[in-house]
């Protein structure tokens, strides 16, 4: 019988001494998880890899002390799909969450995400398919286009910041083949931020190609002031103007804005998304949802979020998961989402795609490697090899 024989986790430091309006990323790390099966292909156990959301912290305590022991102690037959060939992510989710109370969706949501996403990678490898194809199959999604619209996220505040440096950075993304961008706001005063926005629009060629992200920094009054000052510029979207759980703030902005609003990257659960839909004033066809499976219990929960959005009249084209990396690229392709982001040059070794992925005209095509193709990402290779040594 197929079974999970071992689960390993290592904490990998995030590379990037950059700052948004709220945090500096240099102290962050990420949990890279290996779920090892007893199925042998080409002389090695088939192994799935996953990691939690970048821009936060590794979750070694919750994984090693609570979730991994629960999964390994479970009856292996209870973790399999009906055909007994694949591992059922929803069943593994339930076992890993045994004795956890409802609510309090904090760090455990990203701990479970790393583990659950590794199970999706494992299943796709057992099926010998790229993850996007496996995800589409499991969810009955017809993939309209494999090329995923992708924007380059950057425009952070650096200690030696300047408009020329920002323009140089965005020009570099243009040269790589990106045609849409996102920059940070809220880390400087309004006048400086407006200068930064104008400098970015100059390189992008149009306001519609530049989104701005305040990372939850503003109160309602400041958010409205920024909104009013930016409104003539026809920007792509205004992301996380205020605290991610301040749905009343979103609602107030949603009533007056002409600019799309974006949020969701700091919602940890289906229930958070329900509350955003109930109270945040988000508009069908206009606003952007950025929930990230790596932060919110994994893909099983993300798929439930999607159906909640659709029940509320939203559509998948409004979804751009946070986190510019291979896992979310495959999720965006396999679920027909609006697109995903990319962080060229920052947030290694996780951020960015592999050389096997094609980028042209602002669209990225995942490779045909089985699973999420993390093994093809050169910067991740040493860490995957470290996990393989433990296997
Ligand atoms: Mg953001």
mmCIF file of C-alpha atoms and ligand atoms in Angstrom:
data_model
loop_
_atom_site.group_PDB
_atom_site.id
_atom_site.type_symbol
_atom_site.label_atom_id
_atom_site.label_comp_id
_atom_site.label_asym_id
_atom_site.label_seq_id
_atom_site.Cartn_x
_atom_site.Cartn_y
_atom_site.Cartn_z
ATOM 1 C CA UNK A 1 0.000 0.000 0.000
ATOM 2 C CA UNK A 2 1.204 3.515 -0.766
ATOM 3 C CA UNK A 3 2.220 5.296 2.383
ATOM 4 C CA UNK A 4 4.104 8.328 3.596
ATOM 5 C CA UNK A 5 7.296 6.963 5.066
ATOM 6 C CA UNK A 6 8.893 10.183 6.319
ATOM 7 C CA UNK A 7 8.401 13.928 6.438
ATOM 8 C CA UNK A 8 11.367 16.278 6.736
ATOM 9 C CA UNK A 9 11.522 20.035 7.204
ATOM 10 C CA UNK A 10 14.400 22.468 7.022
ATOM 11 C CA UNK A 11 14.287 26.190 7.645
ATOM 12 C CA UNK A 12 15.826 28.183 4.831
ATOM 13 C CA UNK A 13 16.800 31.846 5.264
ATOM 14 C CA UNK A 14 15.124 34.278 2.871
ATOM 15 C CA UNK A 15 17.547 36.416 0.891
ATOM 16 C CA UNK A 16 16.630 40.051 0.684
ATOM 17 C CA UNK A 17 17.560 43.090 2.714
ATOM 18 C CA UNK A 18 14.570 45.085 1.481
ATOM 19 C CA UNK A 19 11.818 46.936 3.285
ATOM 20 C CA UNK A 20 8.176 47.729 2.610
ATOM 21 C CA UNK A 21 6.035 50.153 4.623
ATOM 22 C CA UNK A 22 5.952 47.760 7.558
ATOM 23 C CA UNK A 23 8.642 45.032 7.575
ATOM 24 C CA UNK A 24 12.230 44.302 6.629
ATOM 25 C CA UNK A 25 12.701 40.865 5.101
ATOM 26 C CA UNK A 26 16.286 40.109 6.097
ATOM 27 C CA UNK A 27 15.322 38.160 9.235
ATOM 28 C CA UNK A 28 12.695 36.004 7.529
ATOM 29 C CA UNK A 29 12.985 32.308 6.827
ATOM 30 C CA UNK A 30 10.815 29.664 5.153
ATOM 31 C CA UNK A 31 9.988 26.017 5.916
ATOM 32 C CA UNK A 32 10.905 23.699 3.042
ATOM 33 C CA UNK A 33 9.119 20.386 3.577
ATOM 34 C CA UNK A 34 9.747 16.978 1.965
ATOM 35 C CA UNK A 35 6.990 14.364 2.084
ATOM 36 C CA UNK A 36 8.620 11.035 1.248
ATOM 37 C CA UNK A 37 6.518 8.151 -0.069
ATOM 38 C CA UNK A 38 7.346 4.454 -0.199
ATOM 39 C CA UNK A 39 6.852 4.489 -3.989
ATOM 40 C CA UNK A 40 10.165 3.987 -5.790
ATOM 41 C CA UNK A 41 10.787 5.521 -9.225
ATOM 42 C CA UNK A 42 14.190 5.468 -10.893
ATOM 43 C CA UNK A 43 15.696 3.991 -7.743
ATOM 44 C CA UNK A 44 14.504 6.746 -5.396
ATOM 45 C CA UNK A 45 11.433 7.262 -3.250
ATOM 46 C CA UNK A 46 8.977 9.647 -4.907
ATOM 47 C CA UNK A 47 9.091 12.798 -2.778
ATOM 48 C CA UNK A 48 6.946 15.917 -2.753
ATOM 49 C CA UNK A 49 8.332 19.322 -1.812
ATOM 50 C CA UNK A 50 6.456 22.363 -0.593
ATOM 51 C CA UNK A 51 7.106 25.577 1.265
ATOM 52 C CA UNK A 52 5.089 28.148 3.128
ATOM 53 C CA UNK A 53 4.514 31.760 2.133
ATOM 54 C CA UNK A 54 7.592 33.911 1.724
ATOM 55 C CA UNK A 55 7.924 37.124 3.703
ATOM 56 C CA UNK A 56 7.113 35.415 6.984
ATOM 57 C CA UNK A 57 8.772 32.744 9.080
ATOM 58 C CA UNK A 58 9.619 29.040 9.038
ATOM 59 C CA UNK A 59 7.296 26.916 11.143
ATOM 60 C CA UNK A 60 9.579 24.227 12.527
ATOM 61 C CA UNK A 61 7.953 24.098 15.986
ATOM 62 C CA UNK A 62 4.371 23.562 14.798
ATOM 63 C CA UNK A 63 5.489 21.124 12.099
ATOM 64 C CA UNK A 64 7.850 18.994 14.183
ATOM 65 C CA UNK A 65 5.910 19.013 17.442
ATOM 66 C CA UNK A 66 2.322 18.838 16.223
ATOM 67 C CA UNK A 67 1.571 18.240 12.554
ATOM 68 C CA UNK A 68 4.260 15.849 11.295
ATOM 69 C CA UNK A 69 3.843 13.398 14.238
ATOM 70 C CA UNK A 70 0.047 13.350 13.700
ATOM 71 C CA UNK A 71 0.361 12.523 9.988
ATOM 72 C CA UNK A 72 3.002 9.831 10.546
ATOM 73 C CA UNK A 73 0.973 8.249 13.359
ATOM 74 C CA UNK A 74 -2.225 8.010 11.263
ATOM 75 C CA UNK A 75 -3.401 4.754 9.682
ATOM 76 C CA UNK A 76 -1.825 5.009 6.177
ATOM 77 C CA UNK A 77 -5.039 3.741 4.574
ATOM 78 C CA UNK A 78 -6.849 6.802 5.938
ATOM 79 C CA UNK A 79 -4.571 9.191 4.036
ATOM 80 C CA UNK A 80 -5.202 7.772 0.565
ATOM 81 C CA UNK A 81 -7.665 8.638 -2.175
ATOM 82 C CA UNK A 82 -10.276 5.985 -3.019
ATOM 83 C CA UNK A 83 -8.101 4.405 -5.710
ATOM 84 C CA UNK A 84 -5.354 4.033 -3.085
ATOM 85 C CA UNK A 85 -2.804 5.459 -5.535
ATOM 86 C CA UNK A 86 -2.634 9.073 -4.412
ATOM 87 C CA UNK A 87 -2.481 10.855 -1.074
ATOM 88 C CA UNK A 88 -5.616 12.817 -0.231
ATOM 89 C CA UNK A 89 -4.628 16.382 0.701
ATOM 90 C CA UNK A 90 -7.972 17.006 2.435
ATOM 91 C CA UNK A 91 -7.604 13.911 4.636
ATOM 92 C CA UNK A 92 -4.014 14.843 5.470
ATOM 93 C CA UNK A 93 -5.270 18.347 6.299
ATOM 94 C CA UNK A 94 -7.805 16.875 8.776
ATOM 95 C CA UNK A 95 -5.277 14.557 10.419
ATOM 96 C CA UNK A 96 -2.670 17.321 10.754
ATOM 97 C CA UNK A 97 -5.300 19.560 12.387
ATOM 98 C CA UNK A 98 -6.452 17.004 14.962
ATOM 99 C CA UNK A 99 -7.182 18.589 18.348
ATOM 100 C CA UNK A 100 -6.713 22.124 16.969
ATOM 101 C CA UNK A 101 -9.581 24.451 17.914
ATOM 102 C CA UNK A 102 -11.386 26.549 15.282
ATOM 103 C CA UNK A 103 -10.224 30.143 14.812
ATOM 104 C CA UNK A 104 -6.782 31.471 15.625
ATOM 105 C CA UNK A 105 -5.546 31.063 12.089
ATOM 106 C CA UNK A 106 -2.007 32.188 12.769
ATOM 107 C CA UNK A 107 1.284 30.487 12.110
ATOM 108 C CA UNK A 108 -0.272 27.031 11.972
ATOM 109 C CA UNK A 109 -2.008 28.044 8.712
ATOM 110 C CA UNK A 110 1.353 28.429 7.010
ATOM 111 C CA UNK A 111 2.846 25.381 8.756
ATOM 112 C CA UNK A 112 0.111 23.187 7.335
ATOM 113 C CA UNK A 113 0.380 24.926 3.965
ATOM 114 C CA UNK A 114 4.014 23.843 3.504
ATOM 115 C CA UNK A 115 3.076 20.243 4.290
ATOM 116 C CA UNK A 116 -0.131 20.202 2.245
ATOM 117 C CA UNK A 117 1.499 21.748 -0.830
ATOM 118 C CA UNK A 118 4.222 19.089 -0.662
ATOM 119 C CA UNK A 119 1.436 16.483 -0.910
ATOM 120 C CA UNK A 120 0.188 18.119 -4.150
ATOM 121 C CA UNK A 121 3.733 18.008 -5.522
ATOM 122 C CA UNK A 122 4.003 14.352 -4.508
ATOM 123 C CA UNK A 123 0.710 13.422 -6.191
ATOM 124 C CA UNK A 124 1.631 15.210 -9.418
ATOM 125 C CA UNK A 125 4.915 13.312 -9.465
ATOM 126 C CA UNK A 126 3.094 10.023 -8.875
ATOM 127 C CA UNK A 127 0.888 10.929 -11.853
ATOM 128 C CA UNK A 128 4.003 12.036 -13.748
ATOM 129 C CA UNK A 129 2.405 15.369 -14.596
ATOM 130 C CA UNK A 130 3.248 19.016 -14.019
ATOM 131 C CA UNK A 131 1.369 20.338 -10.984
ATOM 132 C CA UNK A 132 -0.795 22.732 -13.063
ATOM 133 C CA UNK A 133 -2.157 19.805 -15.044
ATOM 134 C CA UNK A 134 -2.770 17.711 -11.934
ATOM 135 C CA UNK A 135 -4.487 20.621 -10.163
ATOM 136 C CA UNK A 136 -6.705 21.234 -13.209
ATOM 137 C CA UNK A 137 -7.627 17.550 -13.342
ATOM 138 C CA UNK A 138 -8.441 17.319 -9.637
ATOM 139 C CA UNK A 139 -10.655 20.402 -9.753
ATOM 140 C CA UNK A 140 -12.293 19.844 -13.147
ATOM 141 C CA UNK A 141 -10.774 23.062 -14.484
ATOM 142 C CA UNK A 142 -10.379 23.570 -18.211
ATOM 143 C CA UNK A 143 -7.137 25.459 -18.636
ATOM 144 C CA UNK A 144 -7.768 28.222 -21.173
ATOM 145 C CA UNK A 145 -4.185 29.349 -21.427
ATOM 146 C CA UNK A 146 -1.047 27.911 -19.943
ATOM 147 C CA UNK A 147 0.773 31.233 -20.177
ATOM 148 C CA UNK A 148 0.165 33.019 -16.893
ATOM 149 C CA UNK A 149 -0.037 36.839 -16.942
ATOM 150 C CA UNK A 150 2.630 37.863 -14.447
ATOM 151 C CA UNK A 151 3.630 41.247 -13.099
ATOM 152 C CA UNK A 152 6.981 42.103 -11.584
ATOM 153 C CA UNK A 153 6.709 43.128 -7.947
ATOM 154 C CA UNK A 154 9.465 45.272 -6.533
ATOM 155 C CA UNK A 155 9.902 48.971 -5.922
ATOM 156 C CA UNK A 156 10.846 48.417 -2.298
ATOM 157 C CA UNK A 157 12.410 51.060 -0.114
ATOM 158 C CA UNK A 158 16.144 50.629 0.037
ATOM 159 C CA UNK A 159 18.409 52.356 2.520
ATOM 160 C CA UNK A 160 19.926 54.354 -0.318
ATOM 161 C CA UNK A 161 16.724 55.035 -2.155
ATOM 162 C CA UNK A 162 16.358 57.258 -5.175
ATOM 163 C CA UNK A 163 13.999 57.699 -8.078
ATOM 164 C CA UNK A 164 16.768 56.796 -10.505
ATOM 165 C CA UNK A 165 17.326 53.525 -8.670
ATOM 166 C CA UNK A 166 13.592 52.723 -8.829
ATOM 167 C CA UNK A 167 13.450 53.478 -12.550
ATOM 168 C CA UNK A 168 16.551 51.403 -13.176
ATOM 169 C CA UNK A 169 14.964 48.495 -11.304
ATOM 170 C CA UNK A 170 11.714 48.649 -13.311
ATOM 171 C CA UNK A 171 13.593 49.074 -16.576
ATOM 172 C CA UNK A 172 15.470 45.894 -15.657
ATOM 173 C CA UNK A 173 12.130 44.064 -15.298
ATOM 174 C CA UNK A 174 10.986 45.453 -18.653
ATOM 175 C CA UNK A 175 14.166 44.172 -20.236
ATOM 176 C CA UNK A 176 13.421 40.721 -18.801
ATOM 177 C CA UNK A 177 10.032 40.741 -20.573
ATOM 178 C CA UNK A 178 7.600 41.998 -17.908
ATOM 179 C CA UNK A 179 5.063 44.628 -18.915
ATOM 180 C CA UNK A 180 3.310 45.288 -15.596
ATOM 181 C CA UNK A 181 4.767 46.243 -12.230
ATOM 182 C CA UNK A 182 4.013 46.809 -8.580
ATOM 183 C CA UNK A 183 5.776 49.192 -6.245
ATOM 184 C CA UNK A 184 5.557 49.904 -2.536
ATOM 185 C CA UNK A 185 3.968 52.994 -1.048
ATOM 186 C CA UNK A 186 3.431 54.095 2.544
ATOM 187 C CA UNK A 187 7.096 53.887 3.548
ATOM 188 C CA UNK A 188 7.616 57.575 2.764
ATOM 189 C CA UNK A 189 5.409 60.678 2.850
ATOM 190 C CA UNK A 190 2.664 61.208 0.275
ATOM 191 C CA UNK A 191 4.641 63.654 -1.888
ATOM 192 C CA UNK A 192 7.642 61.322 -2.111
ATOM 193 C CA UNK A 193 5.380 58.378 -2.881
ATOM 194 C CA UNK A 194 3.637 60.302 -5.658
ATOM 195 C CA UNK A 195 7.041 61.057 -7.162
ATOM 196 C CA UNK A 196 7.896 57.371 -6.976
ATOM 197 C CA UNK A 197 4.596 56.464 -8.653
ATOM 198 C CA UNK A 198 5.152 58.967 -11.458
ATOM 199 C CA UNK A 199 8.697 57.687 -11.962
ATOM 200 C CA UNK A 200 7.332 54.125 -12.193
ATOM 201 C CA UNK A 201 4.558 55.107 -14.648
ATOM 202 C CA UNK A 202 7.162 56.786 -16.837
ATOM 203 C CA UNK A 203 8.989 53.476 -17.256
ATOM 204 C CA UNK A 204 5.831 51.348 -17.472
ATOM 205 C CA UNK A 205 4.295 53.570 -20.140
ATOM 206 C CA UNK A 206 0.830 53.739 -18.537
ATOM 207 C CA UNK A 207 -0.780 53.968 -15.111
ATOM 208 C CA UNK A 208 -2.696 50.761 -15.833
ATOM 209 C CA UNK A 209 0.631 48.930 -15.753
ATOM 210 C CA UNK A 210 1.583 50.050 -12.247
ATOM 211 C CA UNK A 211 -0.011 48.771 -9.049
ATOM 212 C CA UNK A 212 0.799 50.217 -5.635
ATOM 213 C CA UNK A 213 1.002 48.330 -2.344
ATOM 214 C CA UNK A 214 0.768 49.949 1.108
ATOM 215 C CA UNK A 215 1.161 46.658 2.998
ATOM 216 C CA UNK A 216 -1.625 47.493 5.427
ATOM 217 C CA UNK A 217 0.039 50.656 6.671
ATOM 218 C CA UNK A 218 -2.724 53.271 6.513
ATOM 219 C CA UNK A 219 -5.669 54.203 8.685
ATOM 220 C CA UNK A 220 -8.903 55.099 6.901
ATOM 221 C CA UNK A 221 -8.143 58.805 6.721
ATOM 222 C CA UNK A 222 -4.672 58.354 5.202
ATOM 223 C CA UNK A 223 -5.886 55.648 2.837
ATOM 224 C CA UNK A 224 -8.573 58.011 1.512
ATOM 225 C CA UNK A 225 -6.016 60.798 1.142
ATOM 226 C CA UNK A 226 -3.734 58.517 -0.913
ATOM 227 C CA UNK A 227 -6.682 57.262 -2.946
ATOM 228 C CA UNK A 228 -7.745 60.807 -3.824
ATOM 229 C CA UNK A 229 -4.198 61.846 -4.710
ATOM 230 C CA UNK A 230 -3.652 58.806 -6.920
ATOM 231 C CA UNK A 231 -7.059 58.710 -8.592
ATOM 232 C CA UNK A 232 -6.124 60.825 -11.636
ATOM 233 C CA UNK A 233 -3.296 58.433 -12.480
ATOM 234 C CA UNK A 234 -5.501 55.425 -13.465
ATOM 235 C CA UNK A 235 -3.281 52.963 -11.646
ATOM 236 C CA UNK A 236 -3.669 49.182 -11.911
ATOM 237 C CA UNK A 237 -4.714 48.657 -8.274
ATOM 238 C CA UNK A 238 -4.303 49.911 -4.706
ATOM 239 C CA UNK A 239 -3.174 46.980 -2.575
ATOM 240 C CA UNK A 240 -3.696 46.492 1.154
ATOM 241 C CA UNK A 241 -4.426 50.109 1.991
ATOM 242 C CA UNK A 242 -5.141 49.252 5.637
ATOM 243 C CA UNK A 243 -5.020 46.431 8.134
ATOM 244 C CA UNK A 244 -5.916 43.194 6.313
ATOM 245 C CA UNK A 245 -8.764 42.532 8.756
ATOM 246 C CA UNK A 246 -10.184 46.074 8.720
ATOM 247 C CA UNK A 247 -13.069 45.267 6.396
ATOM 248 C CA UNK A 248 -14.855 48.503 7.240
ATOM 249 C CA UNK A 249 -11.879 50.491 5.929
ATOM 250 C CA UNK A 250 -12.007 48.473 2.686
ATOM 251 C CA UNK A 251 -15.737 49.015 2.490
ATOM 252 C CA UNK A 252 -15.372 52.784 2.835
ATOM 253 C CA UNK A 253 -12.729 52.886 0.101
ATOM 254 C CA UNK A 254 -14.737 50.522 -2.106
ATOM 255 C CA UNK A 255 -17.667 52.940 -2.081
ATOM 256 C CA UNK A 256 -15.670 55.918 -3.325
ATOM 257 C CA UNK A 257 -12.840 54.489 -5.431
ATOM 258 C CA UNK A 258 -12.504 54.521 -9.187
ATOM 259 C CA UNK A 259 -9.360 52.455 -8.826
ATOM 260 C CA UNK A 260 -9.475 48.666 -8.244
ATOM 261 C CA UNK A 261 -8.664 47.605 -4.688
ATOM 262 C CA UNK A 262 -6.589 44.538 -3.891
ATOM 263 C CA UNK A 263 -6.254 42.524 -0.716
ATOM 264 C CA UNK A 264 -6.195 38.977 0.657
ATOM 265 C CA UNK A 265 -2.511 38.091 0.995
ATOM 266 C CA UNK A 266 -2.848 38.294 4.773
ATOM 267 C CA UNK A 267 -6.074 36.353 5.101
ATOM 268 C CA UNK A 268 -5.345 32.971 6.632
ATOM 269 C CA UNK A 269 -8.552 31.012 6.156
ATOM 270 C CA UNK A 270 -11.801 30.486 4.318
ATOM 271 C CA UNK A 271 -13.606 32.236 7.167
ATOM 272 C CA UNK A 272 -11.441 35.362 6.760
ATOM 273 C CA UNK A 273 -12.366 35.421 3.070
ATOM 274 C CA UNK A 274 -16.053 35.048 3.898
ATOM 275 C CA UNK A 275 -15.801 38.055 6.169
ATOM 276 C CA UNK A 276 -14.010 40.087 3.501
ATOM 277 C CA UNK A 277 -16.821 39.253 1.078
ATOM 278 C CA UNK A 278 -19.510 40.051 3.642
ATOM 279 C CA UNK A 279 -18.125 43.329 4.933
ATOM 280 C CA UNK A 280 -15.311 44.601 2.665
ATOM 281 C CA UNK A 281 -17.417 45.966 -0.189
ATOM 282 C CA UNK A 282 -15.293 44.195 -2.817
ATOM 283 C CA UNK A 283 -16.800 44.532 -6.301
ATOM 284 C CA UNK A 284 -17.297 41.753 -8.871
ATOM 285 C CA UNK A 285 -15.174 42.294 -11.952
ATOM 286 C CA UNK A 286 -13.236 45.170 -10.392
ATOM 287 C CA UNK A 287 -11.291 44.260 -7.268
ATOM 288 C CA UNK A 288 -8.386 41.866 -6.857
ATOM 289 C CA UNK A 289 -8.019 38.912 -4.456
ATOM 290 C CA UNK A 290 -4.514 37.847 -3.453
ATOM 291 C CA UNK A 291 -5.004 34.958 -1.069
ATOM 292 C CA UNK A 292 -1.958 32.732 -0.970
ATOM 293 C CA UNK A 293 -2.266 28.968 -0.471
ATOM 294 C CA UNK A 294 1.168 28.984 1.188
ATOM 295 C CA UNK A 295 -0.130 31.155 3.983
ATOM 296 C CA UNK A 296 -3.590 29.746 4.460
ATOM 297 C CA UNK A 297 -3.554 25.975 5.019
ATOM 298 C CA UNK A 298 -2.616 25.042 1.450
ATOM 299 C CA UNK A 299 -4.418 24.393 -1.794
ATOM 300 C CA UNK A 300 -7.408 22.497 -0.358
ATOM 301 C CA UNK A 301 -8.423 25.623 1.577
ATOM 302 C CA UNK A 302 -7.580 27.890 -1.373
ATOM 303 C CA UNK A 303 -9.920 25.931 -3.648
ATOM 304 C CA UNK A 304 -12.716 26.434 -1.097
ATOM 305 C CA UNK A 305 -11.933 30.158 -1.056
ATOM 306 C CA UNK A 306 -12.310 30.242 -4.848
ATOM 307 C CA UNK A 307 -15.732 28.684 -4.746
ATOM 308 C CA UNK A 308 -16.756 31.140 -1.996
ATOM 309 C CA UNK A 309 -15.626 34.008 -4.246
ATOM 310 C CA UNK A 310 -17.543 32.616 -7.184
ATOM 311 C CA UNK A 311 -20.685 32.214 -5.082
ATOM 312 C CA UNK A 312 -20.378 35.912 -4.235
ATOM 313 C CA UNK A 313 -20.316 36.825 -7.947
ATOM 314 C CA UNK A 314 -16.550 37.282 -8.269
ATOM 315 C CA UNK A 315 -14.562 35.540 -10.976
ATOM 316 C CA UNK A 316 -11.196 33.804 -11.151
ATOM 317 C CA UNK A 317 -9.721 36.504 -13.356
ATOM 318 C CA UNK A 318 -9.830 38.685 -10.228
ATOM 319 C CA UNK A 319 -7.428 36.325 -8.415
ATOM 320 C CA UNK A 320 -3.689 37.006 -8.336
ATOM 321 C CA UNK A 321 -2.150 34.949 -5.516
ATOM 322 C CA UNK A 322 0.537 36.667 -3.475
ATOM 323 C CA UNK A 323 4.025 35.169 -3.772
ATOM 324 C CA UNK A 324 6.017 35.137 -6.986
ATOM 325 C CA UNK A 325 7.268 31.590 -7.191
ATOM 326 C CA UNK A 326 6.796 28.263 -8.926
ATOM 327 C CA UNK A 327 4.067 26.933 -6.642
ATOM 328 C CA UNK A 328 1.746 29.876 -7.237
ATOM 329 C CA UNK A 329 2.586 29.910 -10.948
ATOM 330 C CA UNK A 330 1.272 26.333 -11.226
ATOM 331 C CA UNK A 331 -1.756 27.156 -9.074
ATOM 332 C CA UNK A 332 -2.587 30.178 -11.244
ATOM 333 C CA UNK A 333 -2.210 28.121 -14.440
ATOM 334 C CA UNK A 334 -4.110 25.055 -13.183
ATOM 335 C CA UNK A 335 -7.020 27.041 -11.759
ATOM 336 C CA UNK A 336 -7.296 29.609 -14.566
ATOM 337 C CA UNK A 337 -6.626 32.564 -12.293
ATOM 338 C CA UNK A 338 -6.039 36.128 -13.447
ATOM 339 C CA UNK A 339 -2.312 35.764 -12.976
ATOM 340 C CA UNK A 340 0.440 35.814 -10.440
ATOM 341 C CA UNK A 341 3.303 37.970 -9.326
ATOM 342 C CA UNK A 342 7.045 37.624 -9.710
ATOM 343 C CA UNK A 343 9.916 38.995 -7.663
ATOM 344 C CA UNK A 344 12.790 39.100 -10.100
ATOM 345 C CA UNK A 345 16.006 39.317 -8.189
ATOM 346 C CA UNK A 346 14.597 39.318 -4.662
ATOM 347 C CA UNK A 347 13.424 36.720 -2.137
ATOM 348 C CA UNK A 348 15.763 33.969 -3.225
ATOM 349 C CA UNK A 349 16.033 31.062 -3.124
ATOM 350 C CA UNK A 350 12.214 30.746 -3.370
ATOM 351 C CA UNK A 351 11.202 33.854 -5.312
ATOM 352 C CA UNK A 352 11.229 33.716 -9.098
ATOM 353 C CA UNK A 353 10.821 30.841 -11.515
ATOM 354 C CA UNK A 354 13.190 28.310 -13.053
ATOM 355 C CA UNK A 355 15.126 28.705 -16.304
ATOM 356 C CA UNK A 356 12.809 26.047 -17.758
ATOM 357 C CA UNK A 357 9.831 28.443 -17.476
ATOM 358 C CA UNK A 358 9.344 30.736 -20.438
ATOM 359 C CA UNK A 359 8.724 34.452 -20.047
ATOM 360 C CA UNK A 360 7.470 36.517 -22.935
ATOM 361 C CA UNK A 361 5.128 39.497 -23.307
ATOM 362 C CA UNK A 362 4.546 39.587 -19.550
ATOM 363 C CA UNK A 363 3.410 35.956 -19.436
ATOM 364 C CA UNK A 364 5.199 33.024 -17.816
ATOM 365 C CA UNK A 365 4.706 29.424 -18.918
ATOM 366 C CA UNK A 366 5.437 26.673 -16.398
ATOM 367 C CA UNK A 367 7.733 23.853 -17.468
ATOM 368 C CA UNK A 368 6.669 20.279 -18.150
ATOM 369 C CA UNK A 369 8.622 18.887 -15.173
ATOM 370 C CA UNK A 370 6.499 16.707 -12.877
ATOM 371 C CA UNK A 371 5.112 18.525 -9.825
ATOM 372 C CA UNK A 372 5.900 22.163 -9.177
ATOM 373 C CA UNK A 373 9.313 21.731 -10.810
ATOM 374 C CA UNK A 374 11.149 23.047 -7.744
ATOM 375 C CA UNK A 375 14.108 20.783 -8.564
ATOM 376 C CA UNK A 376 14.661 22.891 -11.702
ATOM 377 C CA UNK A 377 15.197 26.047 -9.687
ATOM 378 C CA UNK A 378 18.953 26.368 -9.357
ATOM 379 C CA UNK A 379 18.939 28.425 -6.159
ATOM 380 C CA UNK A 380 16.750 25.845 -4.406
ATOM 381 C CA UNK A 381 18.859 22.894 -5.478
ATOM 382 C CA UNK A 382 21.302 22.895 -2.526
ATOM 383 C CA UNK A 383 18.417 22.882 -0.060
ATOM 384 C CA UNK A 384 16.559 20.104 -1.856
ATOM 385 C CA UNK A 385 19.799 18.120 -1.902
ATOM 386 C CA UNK A 386 20.129 18.686 1.838
ATOM 387 C CA UNK A 387 16.642 17.243 2.313
ATOM 388 C CA UNK A 388 17.491 14.339 0.017
ATOM 389 C CA UNK A 389 20.509 13.506 2.188
ATOM 390 C CA UNK A 390 18.118 13.108 5.101
ATOM 391 C CA UNK A 391 16.020 10.729 2.976
HETATM 392 MG MG1 LIG B 1 1.295 42.952 -1.039
#
